[in-house]
PDB file of C-alpha atoms in Angstrom:
ATOM      1  CA  MET A   1      53.832  35.338 -20.640  1.00 85.00           C
ATOM      2  CA  SER A   2      52.463  34.320 -17.246  1.00 93.00           C
ATOM      3  CA  ARG A   3      48.767  34.278 -16.472  1.00 96.00           C
ATOM      4  CA  ILE A   4      49.241  37.360 -14.270  1.00 98.00           C
ATOM      5  CA  GLU A   5      51.095  39.250 -16.996  1.00 97.00           C
ATOM      6  CA  GLY A   6      48.467  38.282 -19.554  1.00 97.00           C
ATOM      7  CA  VAL A   7      45.557  39.516 -17.433  1.00 98.00           C
ATOM      8  CA  LEU A   8      47.249  42.815 -16.591  1.00 98.00           C
ATOM      9  CA  LYS A   9      48.280  43.375 -20.203  1.00 97.00           C
ATOM     10  CA  SER A  10      44.722  42.750 -21.401  1.00 97.00           C
ATOM     11  CA  LEU A  11      43.294  45.124 -18.798  1.00 97.00           C
ATOM     12  CA  LYS A  12      45.771  47.846 -19.765  1.00 96.00           C
ATOM     13  CA  GLU A  13      44.827  47.500 -23.434  1.00 96.00           C
ATOM     14  CA  GLN A  14      41.173  47.952 -22.429  1.00 95.00           C
ATOM     15  CA  GLY A  15      41.987  50.973 -20.237  1.00 95.00           C
ATOM     16  CA  ARG A  16      40.781  49.060 -17.178  1.00 96.00           C
ATOM     17  CA  LYS A  17      42.286  48.509 -13.752  1.00 97.00           C
ATOM     18  CA  ALA A  18      42.777  45.236 -11.900  1.00 98.00           C
ATOM     19  CA  LEU A  19      40.605  44.342  -8.933  1.00 98.00           C
ATOM     20  CA  ILE A  20      42.593  42.045  -6.647  1.00 98.00           C
ATOM     21  CA  PRO A  21      40.737  40.791  -3.565  1.00 98.00           C
ATOM     22  CA  TYR A  22      42.461  39.001  -0.701  1.00 97.00           C
ATOM     23  CA  ILE A  23      40.968  36.328   1.549  1.00 97.00           C
ATOM     24  CA  THR A  24      42.582  33.978   4.021  1.00 96.00           C
ATOM     25  CA  ALA A  25      42.403  30.325   2.991  1.00 97.00           C
ATOM     26  CA  GLY A  26      40.483  28.228   5.485  1.00 97.00           C
ATOM     27  CA  ASP A  27      38.460  31.155   6.831  1.00 96.00           C
ATOM     28  CA  PRO A  28      35.765  30.669   7.991  1.00 96.00           C
ATOM     29  CA  HIS A  29      36.201  26.978   7.120  1.00 96.00           C
ATOM     30  CA  PRO A  30      38.453  25.148   4.641  1.00 97.00           C
ATOM     31  CA  ASP A  31      35.420  23.635   2.896  1.00 97.00           C
ATOM     32  CA  GLN A  32      34.218  27.129   1.930  1.00 97.00           C
ATOM     33  CA  THR A  33      37.383  28.629   0.471  1.00 98.00           C
ATOM     34  CA  VAL A  34      37.030  27.416  -3.118  1.00 98.00           C
ATOM     35  CA  GLU A  35      33.407  28.555  -3.285  1.00 97.00           C
ATOM     36  CA  LEU A  36      34.438  31.967  -1.953  1.00 98.00           C
ATOM     37  CA  MET A  37      37.130  32.224  -4.624  1.00 98.00           C
ATOM     38  CA  HIS A  38      34.512  31.614  -7.325  1.00 98.00           C
ATOM     39  CA  THR A  39      32.264  34.209  -5.673  1.00 98.00           C
ATOM     40  CA  LEU A  40      35.064  36.776  -5.880  1.00 98.00           C
ATOM     41  CA  VAL A  41      35.562  36.086  -9.584  1.00 98.00           C
ATOM     42  CA  ALA A  42      31.836  36.339 -10.284  1.00 98.00           C
ATOM     43  CA  ALA A  43      31.799  39.683  -8.468  1.00 98.00           C
ATOM     44  CA  GLY A  44      34.566  41.068 -10.686  1.00 98.00           C
ATOM     45  CA  ALA A  45      37.947  39.905  -9.400  1.00 98.00           C
ATOM     46  CA  ASP A  46      40.755  39.847 -11.961  1.00 98.00           C
ATOM     47  CA  ILE A  47      43.382  38.243  -9.708  1.00 98.00           C
ATOM     48  CA  ILE A  48      42.928  36.553  -6.323  1.00 98.00           C
ATOM     49  CA  GLU A  49      45.400  36.873  -3.475  1.00 98.00           C
ATOM     50  CA  LEU A  50      44.929  33.841  -1.252  1.00 98.00           C
ATOM     51  CA  GLY A  51      46.431  34.137   2.206  1.00 96.00           C
ATOM     52  CA  VAL A  52      48.214  31.187   3.773  1.00 96.00           C
ATOM     53  CA  PRO A  53      47.255  31.204   7.476  1.00 95.00           C
ATOM     54  CA  PHE A  54      50.170  31.663   9.833  1.00 89.00           C
ATOM     55  CA  SER A  55      50.395  31.923  13.604  1.00 87.00           C
ATOM     56  CA  ASP A  56      52.446  35.141  13.607  1.00 79.00           C
ATOM     57  CA  PRO A  57      51.278  37.338  10.690  1.00 72.00           C
ATOM     58  CA  MET A  58      53.490  40.316  11.541  1.00 70.00           C
ATOM     59  CA  ALA A  59      52.374  42.615   8.703  1.00 70.00           C
ATOM     60  CA  ASP A  60      48.694  42.115   9.350  1.00 74.00           C
ATOM     61  CA  GLY A  61      46.316  43.926  11.671  1.00 79.00           C
ATOM     62  CA  PRO A  62      43.731  42.383  13.998  1.00 86.00           C
ATOM     63  CA  VAL A  63      41.194  41.550  11.260  1.00 89.00           C
ATOM     64  CA  ILE A  64      43.521  39.278   9.296  1.00 88.00           C
ATOM     65  CA  GLN A  65      45.184  37.969  12.452  1.00 90.00           C
ATOM     66  CA  LEU A  66      41.785  36.716  13.587  1.00 92.00           C
ATOM     67  CA  ALA A  67      41.169  35.191  10.137  1.00 93.00           C
ATOM     68  CA  CYS A  68      44.408  33.264  10.500  1.00 91.00           C
ATOM     69  CA  GLU A  69      43.290  32.071  13.937  1.00 93.00           C
ATOM     70  CA  ARG A  70      39.937  30.877  12.559  1.00 94.00           C
ATOM     71  CA  ALA A  71      41.680  29.018   9.737  1.00 95.00           C
ATOM     72  CA  LEU A  72      44.293  27.473  12.017  1.00 94.00           C
ATOM     73  CA  LYS A  73      41.555  26.195  14.359  1.00 95.00           C
ATOM     74  CA  HIS A  74      40.653  23.949  11.441  1.00 96.00           C
ATOM     75  CA  ASN A  75      44.326  23.006  10.989  1.00 95.00           C
ATOM     76  CA  THR A  76      44.513  24.646   7.584  1.00 96.00           C
ATOM     77  CA  SER A  77      47.981  23.874   6.217  1.00 96.00           C
ATOM     78  CA  LEU A  78      50.010  25.106   3.273  1.00 97.00           C
ATOM     79  CA  ARG A  79      49.456  21.758   1.523  1.00 97.00           C
ATOM     80  CA  GLN A  80      45.704  22.159   1.970  1.00 98.00           C
ATOM     81  CA  VAL A  81      45.832  25.704   0.562  1.00 98.00           C
ATOM     82  CA  ILE A  82      47.660  24.425  -2.506  1.00 98.00           C
ATOM     83  CA  GLY A  83      44.970  21.745  -2.830  1.00 98.00           C
ATOM     84  CA  MET A  84      42.278  24.424  -2.700  1.00 98.00           C
ATOM     85  CA  VAL A  85      43.835  26.140  -5.698  1.00 98.00           C
ATOM     86  CA  ALA A  86      43.998  22.821  -7.568  1.00 98.00           C
ATOM     87  CA  GLU A  87      40.276  22.366  -6.869  1.00 98.00           C
ATOM     88  CA  PHE A  88      39.565  25.956  -8.022  1.00 98.00           C
ATOM     89  CA  ARG A  89      41.435  25.241 -11.266  1.00 98.00           C
ATOM     90  CA  LYS A  90      39.012  22.431 -12.162  1.00 98.00           C
ATOM     91  CA  VAL A  91      36.463  25.150 -12.921  1.00 98.00           C
ATOM     92  CA  ASP A  92      38.506  28.308 -13.500  1.00 98.00           C
ATOM     93  CA  ALA A  93      41.602  28.047 -15.706  1.00 97.00           C
ATOM     94  CA  ASP A  94      41.899  31.791 -16.319  1.00 97.00           C
ATOM     95  CA  THR A  95      41.927  33.795 -13.061  1.00 98.00           C
ATOM     96  CA  PRO A  96      45.451  34.171 -11.656  1.00 98.00           C
ATOM     97  CA  VAL A  97      45.986  33.144  -8.048  1.00 98.00           C
ATOM     98  CA  VAL A  98      48.760  34.590  -5.880  1.00 98.00           C
ATOM     99  CA  LEU A  99      49.622  32.942  -2.581  1.00 98.00           C
ATOM    100  CA  MET A 100      50.386  35.534   0.089  1.00 96.00           C
ATOM    101  CA  GLY A 101      51.971  34.593   3.359  1.00 93.00           C
ATOM    102  CA  TYR A 102      55.119  34.080   5.359  1.00 93.00           C
ATOM    103  CA  LEU A 103      58.315  32.141   4.848  1.00 93.00           C
ATOM    104  CA  ASN A 104      58.065  29.585   7.663  1.00 93.00           C
ATOM    105  CA  PRO A 105      55.372  27.277   6.172  1.00 95.00           C
ATOM    106  CA  MET A 106      57.175  27.265   2.807  1.00 95.00           C
ATOM    107  CA  GLU A 107      60.503  26.530   4.482  1.00 95.00           C
ATOM    108  CA  ALA A 108      58.962  23.720   6.537  1.00 95.00           C
ATOM    109  CA  MET A 109      57.500  22.126   3.409  1.00 96.00           C
ATOM    110  CA  GLY A 110      60.749  22.523   1.478  1.00 96.00           C
ATOM    111  CA  TYR A 111      61.292  25.141  -1.213  1.00 96.00           C
ATOM    112  CA  ARG A 112      61.535  22.697  -4.113  1.00 97.00           C
ATOM    113  CA  GLU A 113      58.556  20.632  -3.004  1.00 97.00           C
ATOM    114  CA  PHE A 114      56.534  23.814  -2.515  1.00 97.00           C
ATOM    115  CA  ALA A 115      57.469  25.190  -5.941  1.00 97.00           C
ATOM    116  CA  ASP A 116      56.613  21.883  -7.639  1.00 98.00           C
ATOM    117  CA  ALA A 117      53.273  21.593  -5.849  1.00 98.00           C
ATOM    118  CA  ALA A 118      52.365  25.243  -6.442  1.00 98.00           C
ATOM    119  CA  ALA A 119      53.087  25.035 -10.160  1.00 97.00           C
ATOM    120  CA  GLU A 120      51.222  21.744 -10.481  1.00 98.00           C
ATOM    121  CA  ALA A 121      48.156  23.200  -8.717  1.00 98.00           C
ATOM    122  CA  GLY A 122      48.013  26.231 -11.015  1.00 98.00           C
ATOM    123  CA  ILE A 123      49.318  28.903  -8.647  1.00 98.00           C
ATOM    124  CA  ASP A 124      50.662  31.881 -10.555  1.00 98.00           C
ATOM    125  CA  GLY A 125      52.587  33.998  -8.060  1.00 98.00           C
ATOM    126  CA  VAL A 126      53.947  34.022  -4.543  1.00 97.00           C
ATOM    127  CA  LEU A 127      54.186  37.002  -2.210  1.00 97.00           C
ATOM    128  CA  THR A 128      56.223  36.154   0.867  1.00 95.00           C
ATOM    129  CA  VAL A 129      55.956  39.061   3.285  1.00 92.00           C
ATOM    130  CA  ASP A 130      59.095  38.340   5.299  1.00 91.00           C
ATOM    131  CA  LEU A 131      61.371  37.297   2.423  1.00 92.00           C
ATOM    132  CA  PRO A 132      63.295  40.270   0.986  1.00 90.00           C
ATOM    133  CA  PRO A 133      64.610  39.768  -2.560  1.00 90.00           C
ATOM    134  CA  GLU A 134      68.272  39.738  -1.487  1.00 89.00           C
ATOM    135  CA  GLU A 135      67.524  36.689   0.676  1.00 90.00           C
ATOM    136  CA  ALA A 136      65.504  34.861  -1.983  1.00 91.00           C
ATOM    137  CA  ASP A 137      68.439  33.165  -3.695  1.00 90.00           C
ATOM    138  CA  GLN A 138      67.199  29.678  -2.824  1.00 91.00           C
ATOM    139  CA  VAL A 139      63.662  30.181  -4.082  1.00 94.00           C
ATOM    140  CA  ALA A 140      64.128  32.577  -7.010  1.00 93.00           C
ATOM    141  CA  PRO A 141      65.506  30.002  -9.480  1.00 95.00           C
ATOM    142  CA  LEU A 142      62.909  27.444  -8.418  1.00 97.00           C
ATOM    143  CA  PHE A 143      60.129  29.959  -9.055  1.00 96.00           C
ATOM    144  CA  ALA A 144      61.596  31.049 -12.395  1.00 95.00           C
ATOM    145  CA  GLU A 145      61.897  27.460 -13.644  1.00 96.00           C
ATOM    146  CA  ARG A 146      58.222  26.885 -12.843  1.00 96.00           C
ATOM    147  CA  HIS A 147      56.945  30.258 -14.100  1.00 95.00           C
ATOM    148  CA  LEU A 148      55.840  31.391 -10.655  1.00 97.00           C
ATOM    149  CA  ASP A 149      55.890  35.180 -10.390  1.00 97.00           C
ATOM    150  CA  PRO A 150      57.718  36.438  -7.279  1.00 97.00           C
ATOM    151  CA  ILE A 151      55.869  39.505  -5.960  1.00 97.00           C
ATOM    152  CA  PHE A 152      57.419  41.867  -3.444  1.00 96.00           C
ATOM    153  CA  LEU A 153      56.187  44.763  -1.298  1.00 95.00           C
ATOM    154  CA  LEU A 154      57.098  48.423  -1.675  1.00 95.00           C
ATOM    155  CA  ALA A 155      56.480  50.837   1.188  1.00 92.00           C
ATOM    156  CA  PRO A 156      56.065  54.623   1.354  1.00 92.00           C
ATOM    157  CA  THR A 157      59.575  54.766   2.828  1.00 92.00           C
ATOM    158  CA  THR A 158      61.262  52.581   0.172  1.00 94.00           C
ATOM    159  CA  THR A 159      64.215  54.378  -1.435  1.00 96.00           C
ATOM    160  CA  ASP A 160      64.727  54.701  -5.184  1.00 96.00           C
ATOM    161  CA  ASP A 161      67.681  52.308  -5.192  1.00 96.00           C
ATOM    162  CA  ARG A 162      65.669  49.729  -3.301  1.00 95.00           C
ATOM    163  CA  ILE A 163      62.643  50.149  -5.591  1.00 96.00           C
ATOM    164  CA  ARG A 164      64.896  49.384  -8.553  1.00 96.00           C
ATOM    165  CA  ALA A 165      66.419  46.385  -6.788  1.00 94.00           C
ATOM    166  CA  ILE A 166      63.028  44.977  -5.756  1.00 95.00           C
ATOM    167  CA  ALA A 167      61.587  45.508  -9.236  1.00 95.00           C
ATOM    168  CA  GLU A 168      64.566  43.700 -10.753  1.00 94.00           C
ATOM    169  CA  HIS A 169      63.700  40.603  -8.724  1.00 94.00           C
ATOM    170  CA  SER A 170      59.930  40.878  -9.304  1.00 96.00           C
ATOM    171  CA  SER A 171      57.569  39.777 -12.034  1.00 96.00           C
ATOM    172  CA  GLY A 172      53.816  40.039 -12.504  1.00 96.00           C
ATOM    173  CA  TYR A 173      53.359  43.206 -10.473  1.00 97.00           C
ATOM    174  CA  VAL A 174      54.714  44.996  -7.428  1.00 97.00           C
ATOM    175  CA  TYR A 175      52.549  45.551  -4.383  1.00 97.00           C
ATOM    176  CA  TYR A 176      52.677  49.111  -3.049  1.00 96.00           C
ATOM    177  CA  VAL A 177      51.678  49.360   0.612  1.00 93.00           C
ATOM    178  CA  SER A 178      49.828  52.667   0.724  1.00 88.00           C
ATOM    179  CA  ILE A 179      50.204  53.383   4.433  1.00 77.00           C
ATOM    180  CA  LYS A 180      52.784  53.051   7.165  1.00 62.00           C
ATOM    181  CA  GLY A 181      51.487  50.320   9.431  1.00 51.00           C
ATOM    182  CA  VAL A 182      49.701  46.993   9.348  1.00 49.00           C
ATOM    183  CA  THR A 183      46.711  45.996   7.248  1.00 49.00           C
ATOM    184  CA  GLY A 184      43.462  47.773   8.096  1.00 46.00           C
ATOM    185  CA  SER A 185      45.204  50.341  10.290  1.00 46.00           C
ATOM    186  CA  ALA A 186      44.584  53.742   8.677  1.00 56.00           C
ATOM    187  CA  SER A 187      42.786  55.777   6.053  1.00 71.00           C
ATOM    188  CA  ILE A 188      44.454  56.148   2.691  1.00 79.00           C
ATOM    189  CA  ASP A 189      45.877  59.428   1.369  1.00 84.00           C
ATOM    190  CA  VAL A 190      45.106  59.180  -2.342  1.00 89.00           C
ATOM    191  CA  ASP A 191      47.153  62.232  -3.329  1.00 91.00           C
ATOM    192  CA  ASP A 192      50.195  60.782  -1.629  1.00 92.00           C
ATOM    193  CA  VAL A 193      49.575  57.409  -3.296  1.00 94.00           C
ATOM    194  CA  ALA A 194      49.275  59.099  -6.686  1.00 94.00           C
ATOM    195  CA  ARG A 195      52.661  60.818  -6.259  1.00 95.00           C
ATOM    196  CA  LYS A 196      54.365  57.661  -5.062  1.00 96.00           C
ATOM    197  CA  VAL A 197      52.905  55.379  -7.749  1.00 96.00           C
ATOM    198  CA  ALA A 198      53.845  57.855 -10.488  1.00 97.00           C
ATOM    199  CA  HIS A 199      57.377  57.842  -9.135  1.00 97.00           C
ATOM    200  CA  ILE A 200      57.490  54.028  -9.001  1.00 97.00           C
ATOM    201  CA  HIS A 201      56.381  53.969 -12.636  1.00 97.00           C
ATOM    202  CA  GLU A 202      59.427  56.088 -13.467  1.00 97.00           C
ATOM    203  CA  LEU A 203      61.657  53.385 -11.988  1.00 97.00           C
ATOM    204  CA  THR A 204      60.027  50.187 -13.290  1.00 97.00           C
ATOM    205  CA  ALA A 205      57.772  49.056 -16.125  1.00 96.00           C
ATOM    206  CA  LEU A 206      56.026  46.554 -13.871  1.00 97.00           C
ATOM    207  CA  PRO A 207      52.372  47.214 -13.037  1.00 97.00           C
ATOM    208  CA  VAL A 208      51.771  48.639  -9.575  1.00 98.00           C
ATOM    209  CA  GLY A 209      48.970  47.273  -7.403  1.00 98.00           C
ATOM    210  CA  VAL A 210      48.050  49.309  -4.341  1.00 97.00           C
ATOM    211  CA  GLY A 211      46.839  47.742  -1.117  1.00 93.00           C
ATOM    212  CA  PHE A 212      46.056  48.687   2.490  1.00 88.00           C
ATOM    213  CA  GLY A 213      43.215  51.158   3.014  1.00 86.00           C
ATOM    214  CA  ILE A 214      40.849  50.162   0.166  1.00 91.00           C
ATOM    215  CA  ARG A 215      37.501  50.001   1.950  1.00 91.00           C
ATOM    216  CA  ASP A 216      34.712  50.714  -0.564  1.00 94.00           C
ATOM    217  CA  ALA A 217      33.877  51.659  -4.161  1.00 95.00           C
ATOM    218  CA  LYS A 218      34.896  55.281  -3.591  1.00 94.00           C
ATOM    219  CA  THR A 219      38.405  54.484  -2.361  1.00 93.00           C
ATOM    220  CA  ALA A 220      38.794  51.736  -4.984  1.00 95.00           C
ATOM    221  CA  ALA A 221      37.941  54.169  -7.783  1.00 95.00           C
ATOM    222  CA  ALA A 222      40.227  56.868  -6.403  1.00 94.00           C
ATOM    223  CA  VAL A 223      43.189  54.517  -6.059  1.00 95.00           C
ATOM    224  CA  GLY A 224      42.454  52.778  -9.354  1.00 96.00           C
ATOM    225  CA  LYS A 225      42.652  56.113 -11.113  1.00 95.00           C
ATOM    226  CA  VAL A 226      46.318  56.491 -10.128  1.00 95.00           C
ATOM    227  CA  SER A 227      47.496  52.849 -10.176  1.00 96.00           C
ATOM    228  CA  ASP A 228      47.300  49.661 -12.235  1.00 97.00           C
ATOM    229  CA  GLY A 229      45.180  47.796  -9.727  1.00 97.00           C
ATOM    230  CA  VAL A 230      43.622  47.863  -6.274  1.00 97.00           C
ATOM    231  CA  ILE A 231      44.148  45.177  -3.657  1.00 97.00           C
ATOM    232  CA  VAL A 232      41.289  44.741  -1.200  1.00 96.00           C
ATOM    233  CA  GLY A 233      41.843  42.741   1.958  1.00 92.00           C
ATOM    234  CA  SER A 234      40.742  43.666   5.465  1.00 91.00           C
ATOM    235  CA  VAL A 235      37.247  44.846   4.565  1.00 95.00           C
ATOM    236  CA  LEU A 236      36.544  41.526   2.830  1.00 96.00           C
ATOM    237  CA  VAL A 237      38.013  39.502   5.659  1.00 95.00           C
ATOM    238  CA  ASN A 238      35.935  41.455   8.143  1.00 95.00           C
ATOM    239  CA  THR A 239      32.830  40.700   6.071  1.00 96.00           C
ATOM    240  CA  ILE A 240      33.716  37.010   6.285  1.00 96.00           C
ATOM    241  CA  ALA A 241      33.971  37.309  10.063  1.00 96.00           C
ATOM    242  CA  GLU A 242      30.590  38.997  10.298  1.00 96.00           C
ATOM    243  CA  ASN A 243      28.863  36.310   8.196  1.00 96.00           C
ATOM    244  CA  GLN A 244      30.878  33.219   9.103  1.00 93.00           C
ATOM    245  CA  THR A 245      27.930  31.162  10.325  1.00 93.00           C
ATOM    246  CA  ASP A 246      25.750  31.691   7.230  1.00 95.00           C
ATOM    247  CA  PRO A 247      27.404  30.602   3.938  1.00 93.00           C
ATOM    248  CA  ALA A 248      24.653  31.991   1.701  1.00 94.00           C
ATOM    249  CA  ALA A 249      24.697  35.354   3.445  1.00 96.00           C
ATOM    250  CA  LEU A 250      28.499  35.368   3.292  1.00 97.00           C
ATOM    251  CA  ASN A 251      28.621  34.884  -0.473  1.00 96.00           C
ATOM    252  CA  GLN A 252      26.023  37.593  -0.973  1.00 97.00           C
ATOM    253  CA  ALA A 253      27.811  40.009   1.357  1.00 97.00           C
ATOM    254  CA  LEU A 254      31.116  39.565  -0.482  1.00 97.00           C
ATOM    255  CA  THR A 255      29.354  40.154  -3.795  1.00 97.00           C
ATOM    256  CA  ASP A 256      27.617  43.245  -2.448  1.00 97.00           C
ATOM    257  CA  LEU A 257      30.959  44.652  -1.351  1.00 97.00           C
ATOM    258  CA  LEU A 258      33.154  43.732  -4.311  1.00 97.00           C
ATOM    259  CA  HIS A 259      30.816  44.274  -7.257  1.00 97.00           C
ATOM    260  CA  PRO A 260      30.408  48.037  -6.660  1.00 97.00           C
ATOM    261  CA  MET A 261      34.196  48.327  -6.614  1.00 97.00           C
ATOM    262  CA  ARG A 262      34.307  46.586  -9.985  1.00 97.00           C
ATOM    263  CA  GLU A 263      31.708  48.968 -11.372  1.00 97.00           C
ATOM    264  CA  ALA A 264      33.464  52.012  -9.941  1.00 96.00           C
ATOM    265  CA  LEU A 265      36.749  50.959 -11.529  1.00 96.00           C
ATOM    266  CA  ASP A 266      35.126  50.266 -14.887  1.00 95.00           C
ATOM    267  CA  ASN A 267      33.267  53.571 -14.881  1.00 91.00           C
ATOM    268  CA  GLN A 268      36.645  55.275 -15.178  1.00 78.00           C
ATOM    269  CA  VAL A 269      37.265  53.721 -18.606  1.00 62.00           C
ATOM    270  CA  ASN A 270      37.348  56.409 -21.278  1.00 45.00           C
TER     271      ASN A 270
END
């Protein structure tokens, strides 16, 4: 059982939902990323999605695009991001870490070298936005051999046949994109999410995490009620942008944002 599977199984047994925050590695500065990861865990994170900065983040809106720009100004590379996770693991051996990004940096590094380095650093899963499962033949066996969970996206428009196909190639969890558009682009329709997630559960036994549109404790609680976990990205990244020159204020601001979400999710436990 992978670290991701273990955490999600334990949460389900407790009747709790996963809180999965996203930040971009290297934003606002590479030296701060590991500390921010620990701050997220202290504030209630169950799994961390760590973004690999990329120059053309096609699925992301302006907030995360700017985070990538800030990180790339410091020349934050995929190798450095992997090193950040290795540093994080010196203190935290329990919290799963999922790398989220795009294919090009992984391809440039080399799939085998990336898989070896990721597994050695203690990375648990990889979500590659622009790599559909039918084109993942080169990386899938490498990930499987090293117990790296491949995580794929599902959209509101994804057909039943494709949901089944994606789930067959996935492990850990599937990421349901709650809105049509890029990150941070619209308000979430919880009733629609509830219907779609219930339908996904009919087609796969994998846990379903929901992202895009989670902005505060109220939306986190509403989405958590109908899913297995909530994925919080743009609002955290925007908070980083607003506090990028003051590390102490930044850590406090992230805590002030994430901890109420944790409490709201836990208040739903029967």
